[in-house]
């Protein structure tokens, strides 16, 4: 493609491959370290023996995590918030982006401006907090879902997608006597599957990883999502071993560090499991968003 | 109906046209009423969850009292803004925020550009795919998880990084428990997490360069380095400018979560930024009005920065956000 390859270019290429391999290792090895620690005994961890392979292989850390009801509870809250939140996100974003993308919608410029302004100027924390408090959403999972129902950025991605749909298909459906609702459900929705998948993934990963809003709005352990639970475990070393649970009395084989690492793995597993699917879609979603700017 | 048309006919032409147009707009709205109906909930969402808090920011000019509410609280004008600049705490934290923002701009912003160019030079497609898959991944981890991993990896006694440094004869460093390392950790963890992901837009721009440009340059005797300088970089410039402007607008918005998860009593002095300060002093110590003033200050600086950046960019490169 580039004709004759010079000697200096060959050296550059070799160094480039070496450098990128190193970089890849820097990105990957931390995962391996955490996985190794989660399968290691406490003695091995505290002596600093564990690097990238488990030492004194044990499953006790995972057994502890699986037996801790509060971790499961937090996991459940996160699953609920992610599923319900993403559904609400997609419906709320699409039901604004689609109408506003139609030339028939009078006042579409005002709505677009209204969304744009929120993107460049946002209210400080306290007024938001007072609003959630006054709406009695504190300590409910809705405080983690509703305040972020529509992301302005994702609105613009969807808006530009709907705008570039050929108007002929919608017009011809109208001539055939289809109502607007039918057009949306039967024609627009099937066409927008790719954009829905991309944005759905952005929203879902955001919900799963969200920590800040739960810190602000939820102070009862009942509705803590997994991220808050995990942070608490790190903050307070609050890993209480139930003395009646005989399998954990032998603390020589487990360790708070190992338990923390096992919880990290559990909290990351869903993301890693959908990563191949994720990777296929986020590149598309991101470059789609760039079309607008 | 016929009566109305008659009246319209007798009126001067200008007014007649206006009535017709009015009718058309209402007819148009009625015809597509479903579109308006389904858009109402999300419009209400923006009004309630974005504009009401914006209006609620007036408590920055009040001595807000939770029992007296917005109407009953005493007005104090710009007192909270003046108070801000007399606070040693505030100035120190502003200094932290600006420094961390600056390091982020200098080190984290160019990293994806360089990585994208290096990835683009790869001819082994399989290797390129593997590297891409690996470097995109950290972006999808939560900050809580990244902080947890860092605790394990950076620990002075058991951490694998200090073990590695030990091989070179370096004494263990307490990365997370020392004021002098916290800014490096904050910016560095961001580079680790987002550099790979940040290449996506640049790679898309690189894929759009016409290969004939490189062929022509080669015939003219330009080597790879010259080609990168004269063809690749100029082709990336529009993307770089747009992302630079977005970055500038968020200069003081380093991010609450990514800092909060790393803070502890030993590194707060140099690590605390405006957002964590607002949470600590505002939500935890309930200085509602004062921290709202701090938040407004931050938002206004951000607005000014993005406007100024936009203006200069339009003048110099022709690229702009709006």
XYZ file of C-alpha atoms in Angstrom:
615
model
C 0.000 0.000 0.000
C 2.800 2.387 0.870
C 5.363 1.079 -1.625
C 8.874 0.252 -0.536
C 9.367 0.110 3.201
C 12.446 1.898 4.441
C 14.733 0.463 7.099
C 13.948 3.208 9.601
C 10.260 2.504 9.172
C 10.882 -1.146 9.955
C 12.619 -0.222 13.223
C 9.765 2.122 14.053
C 7.299 -0.667 13.418
C 9.123 -3.050 15.727
C 9.215 -0.453 18.491
C 5.573 0.398 17.909
C 4.522 -3.239 18.335
C 6.672 -3.538 21.450
C 5.253 -0.334 22.925
C 1.644 -1.270 22.237
C 2.197 -4.736 23.713
C 3.526 -3.127 26.887
C 0.585 -0.743 26.953
C -1.842 -3.625 26.543
C -0.165 -5.386 29.466
C -0.492 -2.274 31.640
C -4.209 -2.233 30.849
C -4.671 -5.963 31.390
C -2.370 -6.971 34.271
C -4.343 -5.120 36.987
C -7.333 -7.375 36.185
C -5.148 -10.427 36.482
C -3.774 -9.204 39.815
C -7.264 -8.711 41.253
C -8.424 -12.117 39.978
C -5.332 -13.756 41.465
C -5.875 -12.101 44.859
C -9.526 -13.095 44.931
C -8.471 -16.760 44.712
C -5.610 -16.487 47.197
C -5.402 -17.124 50.920
C -5.057 -14.245 53.344
C -1.589 -15.311 54.384
C -0.339 -15.155 50.831
C -1.888 -11.713 50.228
C -0.602 -10.093 53.395
C 2.877 -11.446 52.784
C 2.789 -9.786 49.367
C 3.290 -13.043 47.495
C 0.416 -12.690 45.053
C 1.157 -11.080 41.727
C -0.580 -12.525 38.664
C -1.347 -16.085 39.707
C -3.277 -17.306 42.766
C -1.155 -18.461 45.688
C -2.606 -21.138 48.015
C -5.638 -21.412 45.747
C -8.896 -21.095 47.709
C -12.566 -20.380 47.022
C -13.255 -19.167 50.542
C -13.410 -15.480 49.520
C -16.168 -16.231 47.023
C -17.968 -18.472 49.491
C -18.002 -15.571 51.911
C -19.321 -13.127 49.285
C -22.027 -15.550 48.180
C -23.138 -16.109 51.768
C -23.397 -12.387 52.578
C -27.042 -11.406 52.133
C -26.295 -7.671 52.053
C -24.083 -8.112 48.982
C -26.842 -10.031 47.224
C -29.358 -7.381 48.204
C -27.099 -4.660 46.728
C -26.613 -6.775 43.615
C -30.379 -7.030 43.250
C -30.836 -3.269 43.640
C -28.231 -2.691 40.929
C -29.910 -5.161 38.587
C -33.297 -3.526 39.120
C -31.976 0.008 38.665
C -30.080 -1.011 35.533
C -33.022 -2.730 33.848
C -35.797 -0.336 34.870
C -33.537 2.683 34.431
C -32.413 1.752 30.930
C -35.981 1.069 29.779
C -37.123 4.437 31.121
C -34.085 6.127 29.567
C -34.783 4.726 26.115
C -38.512 5.469 26.176
C -38.017 8.985 27.559
C -35.238 9.818 25.105
C -37.035 8.430 22.057
C -40.398 10.012 22.839
C -38.711 13.411 22.840
C -36.137 12.897 20.089
C -38.538 11.457 17.520
C -41.291 14.121 17.595
C -38.737 16.942 17.699
C -36.929 15.486 14.684
C -40.109 15.771 12.535
C -40.501 18.942 10.463
C -44.221 18.895 11.335
C -43.432 19.639 14.998
C -43.981 23.343 15.617
C -41.529 24.661 18.223
C -38.893 21.994 17.675
C -36.120 24.621 17.745
C -37.212 25.769 21.195
C -37.137 22.227 22.552
C -33.690 21.565 21.064
C -32.415 24.829 22.559
C -33.933 23.910 25.905
C -31.993 20.636 25.919
C -28.789 22.245 24.651
C -28.762 24.820 27.448
C -28.840 22.076 30.092
C -25.750 20.629 28.453
C -23.617 23.761 28.846
C -25.012 25.085 32.102
C -26.169 22.834 34.905
C -27.491 23.554 38.375
C -25.231 22.975 41.406
C -25.628 19.980 43.715
C -27.711 21.477 46.523
C -30.716 22.681 44.459
C -30.840 19.210 42.862
C -30.670 17.598 46.277
C -33.444 19.834 47.640
C -35.630 18.945 44.650
C -35.230 15.194 45.214
C -35.947 15.743 48.899
C -39.070 17.799 48.201
C -40.319 15.198 45.728
C -39.936 12.568 48.491
C -37.659 10.484 46.303
C -34.899 10.209 48.922
C -34.089 6.620 49.853
C -36.066 5.151 46.970
C -34.571 3.534 43.868
C -36.396 6.179 41.798
C -33.832 8.736 42.972
C -31.297 6.684 41.007
C -33.455 6.489 37.884
C -35.691 9.510 37.326
C -33.236 12.436 37.770
C -31.154 11.094 34.881
C -34.049 9.946 32.683
C -32.820 11.731 29.547
C -29.172 12.421 28.853
C -28.854 15.538 26.706
C -25.976 14.025 24.773
C -27.914 10.836 23.977
C -30.918 12.947 23.031
C -28.817 14.634 20.353
C -27.484 11.314 19.103
C -31.006 9.957 18.708
C -32.294 13.235 17.302
C -29.709 13.256 14.525
C -30.475 9.614 13.792
C -34.225 10.219 13.421
C -33.559 13.342 11.352
C -31.662 11.425 8.705
C -34.443 8.851 8.228
C -35.769 9.314 4.689
C -39.034 11.312 4.995
C -40.521 9.408 2.043
C -41.165 6.257 4.066
C -43.067 8.200 6.686
C -44.987 10.217 4.088
C -45.978 7.125 2.130
C -47.179 5.455 5.321
C -49.317 8.521 6.013
C -50.786 8.342 2.528
C -51.618 4.711 3.200
C -53.651 5.960 6.136
C -51.336 5.017 8.998
C -51.733 7.024 12.196
C -48.674 8.669 13.748
C -48.547 6.132 16.562
C -48.658 3.227 14.119
C -45.890 4.792 12.026
C -43.737 5.072 15.112
C -44.269 1.546 16.308
C -44.320 -0.256 12.970
C -41.823 1.728 10.883
C -39.566 3.986 12.940
C -38.931 1.643 15.864
C -37.696 -1.321 13.779
C -35.420 1.019 11.810
C -33.910 2.459 14.970
C -32.864 -0.839 16.553
C -29.114 -0.156 16.121
C -29.252 3.291 17.725
C -31.446 1.934 20.526
C -28.929 -0.855 21.176
C -25.984 1.556 21.275
C -27.645 4.083 23.553
C -29.182 1.340 25.680
C -25.679 0.074 26.357
C -24.391 3.505 27.290
C -27.302 3.997 29.647
C -27.060 0.484 31.139
C -23.317 0.649 31.829
C -23.893 4.078 33.359
C -26.548 2.698 35.712
C -24.519 -0.338 36.695
C -21.460 1.792 37.522
C -23.317 4.719 39.101
C -22.136 5.634 42.559
C -22.564 9.396 42.975
C -26.359 9.647 42.886
C -26.719 6.812 45.411
C -24.218 8.553 47.679
C -26.235 11.766 47.466
C -29.757 10.421 47.687
C -29.641 7.123 49.565
C -28.459 6.769 53.122
C -30.269 3.574 54.095
C -28.489 0.281 53.338
C -31.801 -1.123 52.082
C -31.494 0.604 48.709
C -27.739 0.701 48.341
C -26.631 -0.399 44.893
C -23.611 -2.637 44.548
C -21.142 0.198 43.973
C -22.045 1.862 47.268
C -21.842 -1.458 49.096
C -18.417 -2.087 47.580
C -17.155 1.383 48.523
C -18.396 0.843 52.073
C -16.490 -2.422 52.292
C -13.302 -0.594 51.334
C -13.957 2.412 53.541
C -14.764 0.766 56.802
C -13.249 -2.685 56.492
C -16.768 -3.557 57.444
C -16.530 -7.230 56.747
C -18.082 -8.881 59.733
C -17.647 -12.596 59.977
C -20.692 -14.255 61.430
C -19.272 -16.450 64.236
C -22.004 -19.039 63.749
C -20.978 -19.586 60.141
C -18.460 -22.298 60.813
C -16.839 -22.281 57.400
C -15.498 -18.752 58.013
C -14.219 -19.185 61.555
C -10.999 -20.415 60.108
C -9.982 -16.869 59.279
C -6.459 -17.947 58.537
C -7.667 -18.995 55.127
C -9.590 -15.897 54.219
C -8.845 -12.188 54.437
C -10.706 -8.917 54.065
C -8.458 -8.140 51.071
C -9.396 -11.347 49.333
C -13.083 -10.779 50.062
C -12.876 -7.256 48.656
C -11.222 -8.520 45.500
C -13.862 -11.222 45.106
C -16.589 -8.576 45.433
C -14.830 -6.458 42.795
C -14.893 -9.438 40.449
C -18.600 -10.068 41.141
C -19.366 -6.378 40.532
C -17.441 -6.362 37.247
C -18.517 -9.756 35.917
C -21.748 -8.552 34.257
C -19.787 -5.906 32.324
C -17.117 -8.383 31.261
C -19.772 -10.892 30.209
C -21.460 -8.455 27.849
C -18.178 -6.866 26.714
C -18.012 -8.563 23.273
C -21.565 -7.394 22.571
C -20.744 -4.024 24.101
C -17.683 -3.447 21.954
C -19.645 -4.073 18.784
C -22.099 -1.317 19.701
C -20.262 1.450 21.512
C -17.959 2.240 18.588
C -21.051 2.682 16.432
C -22.815 4.761 19.071
C -19.865 7.043 19.613
C -19.152 7.718 15.948
C -22.881 8.251 15.394
C -22.812 10.945 18.073
C -19.865 12.610 16.390
C -21.868 13.138 13.196
C -23.832 15.822 14.967
C -20.914 17.964 16.096
C -67.060 29.295 9.194
C -68.351 31.291 6.213
C -68.799 34.307 8.454
C -65.181 34.093 9.462
C -63.989 33.948 5.864
C -66.054 37.025 5.034
C -64.505 38.980 7.903
C -61.090 37.873 6.818
C -61.805 39.002 3.251
C -62.755 42.499 4.369
C -59.623 42.977 6.486
C -56.383 44.469 5.082
C -54.281 41.789 3.421
C -51.591 41.639 6.089
C -53.991 40.760 8.862
C -55.838 38.316 6.694
C -52.660 36.379 6.018
C -51.887 36.298 9.736
C -55.250 34.776 10.680
C -54.815 32.153 7.997
C -51.373 31.274 9.257
C -52.601 31.049 12.847
C -55.313 28.699 11.750
C -52.768 26.616 9.892
C -50.511 26.287 12.911
C -53.354 25.101 15.142
C -54.609 22.794 12.422
C -51.081 21.427 12.021
C -50.703 20.892 15.762
C -54.110 19.186 15.933
C -53.279 16.977 12.977
C -50.051 15.742 14.591
C -51.307 15.864 18.184
C -49.845 12.431 18.932
C -46.329 13.787 18.377
C -46.920 16.535 20.916
C -48.606 14.254 23.406
C -45.756 11.754 23.569
C -43.179 14.534 23.897
C -44.859 16.115 26.921
C -43.439 13.816 29.665
C -39.833 14.368 28.610
C -40.335 18.123 28.214
C -41.741 18.137 31.745
C -38.709 16.112 32.822
C -36.362 18.817 31.561
C -38.393 21.561 33.199
C -38.649 19.792 36.556
C -35.246 18.162 36.849
C -33.074 20.672 34.986
C -34.733 24.091 35.057
C -36.290 24.074 38.522
C -32.893 23.335 40.167
C -31.416 26.047 37.978
C -34.025 28.421 39.403
C -33.377 26.975 42.849
C -29.807 28.215 42.529
C -31.073 31.573 43.810
C -30.368 30.189 47.287
C -26.754 31.168 46.536
C -27.932 34.764 47.105
C -29.864 33.860 50.273
C -29.192 32.614 53.748
C -31.214 29.519 52.908
C -33.090 27.982 55.765
C -34.718 24.631 55.114
C -37.729 25.480 57.309
C -38.342 28.921 55.799
C -37.922 27.715 52.206
C -37.086 29.736 49.100
C -39.618 32.459 49.852
C -38.898 33.021 53.531
C -35.111 32.913 53.583
C -33.186 36.143 53.979
C -31.493 37.708 50.933
C -27.783 38.367 51.289
C -26.767 39.372 47.749
C -23.248 38.353 46.807
C -22.108 37.745 50.390
C -21.482 34.020 49.806
C -19.413 34.736 46.723
C -17.321 37.245 48.654
C -16.973 34.773 51.522
C -15.630 32.163 49.097
C -12.542 34.169 48.220
C -11.703 34.871 51.835
C -11.725 31.166 52.732
C -8.268 29.623 52.884
C -9.938 26.265 52.249
C -11.654 27.461 49.111
C -8.509 28.970 47.600
C -6.492 25.845 48.334
C -9.196 23.658 46.793
C -9.546 25.929 43.768
C -5.792 25.688 43.359
C -6.042 21.857 43.497
C -8.867 21.864 40.963
C -6.975 24.096 38.523
C -3.731 22.130 38.881
C -5.442 18.756 38.422
C -7.340 20.172 35.443
C -4.089 21.455 33.971
C -2.268 18.127 34.412
C -5.255 16.402 32.873
C -5.147 18.749 29.874
C -1.390 18.350 29.395
C -1.118 14.575 29.912
C -4.533 12.963 29.474
C -5.834 14.978 26.523
C -3.023 14.244 24.015
C -2.666 10.573 25.033
C -5.505 9.208 22.837
C -4.267 11.225 19.838
C -0.825 9.628 20.070
C -2.261 6.164 20.710
C -4.642 6.484 17.740
C -1.776 7.436 15.414
C 0.319 4.501 16.670
C -2.605 2.072 16.267
C -3.179 3.425 12.781
C 0.408 2.590 11.812
C -0.123 -1.102 12.622
C -0.318 -3.370 9.598
C -1.046 -6.553 11.588
C -4.814 -6.301 11.721
C -5.255 -9.135 14.236
C -2.751 -7.555 16.621
C -4.483 -4.191 16.210
C -7.866 -5.736 17.095
C -6.446 -7.403 20.191
C -4.807 -4.178 21.405
C -8.030 -2.254 20.787
C -10.126 -4.802 22.675
C -7.800 -4.638 25.655
C -7.357 -0.863 25.827
C -11.080 -0.081 25.496
C -11.995 -2.301 28.444
C -10.945 -0.171 31.466
C -13.404 2.524 30.376
C -16.298 0.290 31.412
C -15.175 -0.163 34.999
C -16.754 1.977 37.676
C -14.570 4.394 39.635
C -15.337 2.468 42.801
C -13.935 -0.679 41.221
C -10.895 1.183 39.856
C -10.194 2.678 43.279
C -10.542 -0.784 44.832
C -8.140 -2.270 42.313
C -5.729 0.606 42.943
C -5.758 -0.053 46.675
C -4.677 -3.608 45.937
C -2.095 -2.753 43.286
C -0.591 0.376 44.875
C -0.414 -0.912 48.460
C 3.052 -0.292 49.942
C 3.194 -3.699 51.598
C 1.324 -6.111 49.352
C 0.873 -4.178 46.104
C 2.277 -5.621 42.915
C 3.548 -2.227 41.704
C 5.720 -1.725 44.771
C 6.979 -5.300 44.403
C 7.976 -4.367 40.867
C 9.656 -1.138 41.996
C 11.455 -3.194 44.644
C 13.163 -5.150 41.847
C 14.801 -1.878 40.814
C 15.823 -1.118 44.381
C 13.142 1.502 44.983
C 11.653 1.637 48.475
C 7.868 1.095 48.674
C 5.881 4.242 47.941
C 2.595 4.897 49.723
C 0.782 6.128 46.593
C -2.666 6.570 48.131
C -1.614 7.784 51.559
C 0.609 10.677 50.587
C -0.278 14.197 49.537
C 2.561 14.318 47.038
C 1.250 11.429 44.904
C -2.494 11.946 44.925
C -2.675 14.274 41.890
C -0.542 11.855 39.892
C -2.830 9.005 40.934
C -5.959 10.989 39.994
C -4.728 12.001 36.548
C -2.943 8.692 35.983
C -6.003 6.572 36.765
C -7.934 8.648 34.221
C -5.255 8.043 31.599
C -5.370 4.324 32.349
C -9.157 4.210 32.111
C -9.929 6.474 29.160
C -6.969 6.682 26.775
C -7.989 3.602 24.815
C -11.614 4.597 24.637
C -10.635 8.125 23.623
C -8.980 6.807 20.452
C -12.303 5.763 18.886
C -13.191 9.166 17.449
C -9.631 9.795 16.262
C -9.458 6.356 14.613
C -12.720 7.128 12.819
C -11.195 10.379 11.533
C -8.004 8.554 10.493
C -10.008 5.958 8.574
C -11.486 8.788 6.542
C -8.146 10.000 5.133
C -7.793 9.370 1.410
C -4.874 6.899 0.903
C -3.963 8.694 -2.337
C -2.675 11.563 -0.227
C -0.034 9.286 1.296
C 0.858 7.809 -2.087
C 1.325 11.268 -3.568
C 3.454 12.326 -0.585
C 5.612 9.266 -1.029
C 6.226 10.010 -4.685
C 7.322 13.470 -3.562
C 9.834 11.781 -1.242
C 8.177 12.442 2.127
C 9.043 9.846 4.785
C 6.552 8.418 7.320
C 7.312 11.084 9.915
C 6.761 13.897 7.421
C 3.561 12.221 6.228
C 2.298 12.060 9.816
C 3.131 15.729 10.323
C 1.723 17.018 7.025
C -1.211 14.682 6.319
C -2.284 12.769 9.435
C -2.204 15.594 11.968
C -3.977 18.162 9.766
C -6.667 15.552 9.054
C -7.145 15.035 12.789
C -7.198 18.751 13.578
C -10.990 19.301 13.343
C -11.634 16.360 15.721
C -8.868 17.551 18.049
C -10.297 21.077 18.113
C -13.868 19.952 18.887
C -12.732 17.608 21.663
C -10.362 20.291 22.968
C -13.244 22.767 23.235
C -15.400 20.211 25.054
C -12.481 19.507 27.381
C -11.909 23.209 28.065
C -15.584 23.696 28.913
C -15.218 20.924 31.514
C -11.904 22.232 32.833
C -13.127 22.604 36.425
C -15.350 19.499 36.052
C -12.679 16.896 36.672
C -15.424 14.750 38.148
C -16.741 14.022 41.616
C -16.695 10.227 41.632
C -13.197 9.695 40.291
C -11.751 11.932 43.018
C -14.022 10.982 45.912
C -13.194 7.286 45.645
C -9.464 8.004 46.077
C -9.659 10.540 48.900
C -8.688 9.719 52.470
C -7.493 11.704 55.478
C -3.881 11.515 54.306
C -4.310 12.900 50.802
C -7.238 15.323 51.017
C -4.982 18.370 51.361
C -3.803 18.107 47.737
C -6.515 15.886 46.331
C -9.737 17.696 47.246
C -11.442 19.438 44.299
C -14.422 21.793 44.152
C -16.952 18.985 43.569
C -15.872 16.938 46.574
C -15.718 20.135 48.644
C -19.288 20.996 47.621
C -20.435 17.542 48.713
C -18.535 17.636 51.986
C -19.395 21.197 53.007
C -22.819 21.249 51.349
C -24.497 17.909 51.850
C -22.583 16.615 54.857
C -22.173 19.920 56.752
C -25.345 21.487 55.338
C -23.903 24.832 54.255
C -26.522 24.908 51.518
C -26.268 28.515 50.336
C -22.507 28.817 50.473
C -21.847 25.639 48.471
C -24.518 26.571 45.938
C -22.531 29.787 45.409
C -19.403 27.677 44.904
C -21.296 25.480 42.420
C -22.621 28.472 40.504
C -19.126 29.944 40.371
C -17.933 26.679 38.833
C -20.744 26.556 36.271
C -20.205 30.184 35.248
C -16.447 29.719 34.834
C -17.197 26.673 32.681
C -19.612 28.671 30.544
C -17.123 31.519 30.079
C -14.351 29.060 29.176
C -16.420 27.266 26.563
C -17.620 30.544 25.044
C -14.109 32.002 24.943
C -12.642 28.781 23.548
C -15.357 28.630 20.931
C -14.706 32.237 19.909
C -10.947 31.810 19.534
C -11.317 28.509 17.749
C -13.736 29.983 15.221
C -11.323 32.894 14.606
C -8.239 30.729 14.183
C -9.277 27.339 12.797
C -12.889 27.853 11.753
C -14.017 24.999 14.006
C -16.683 25.679 16.594
C -19.200 23.835 18.711
C -22.260 25.958 18.125
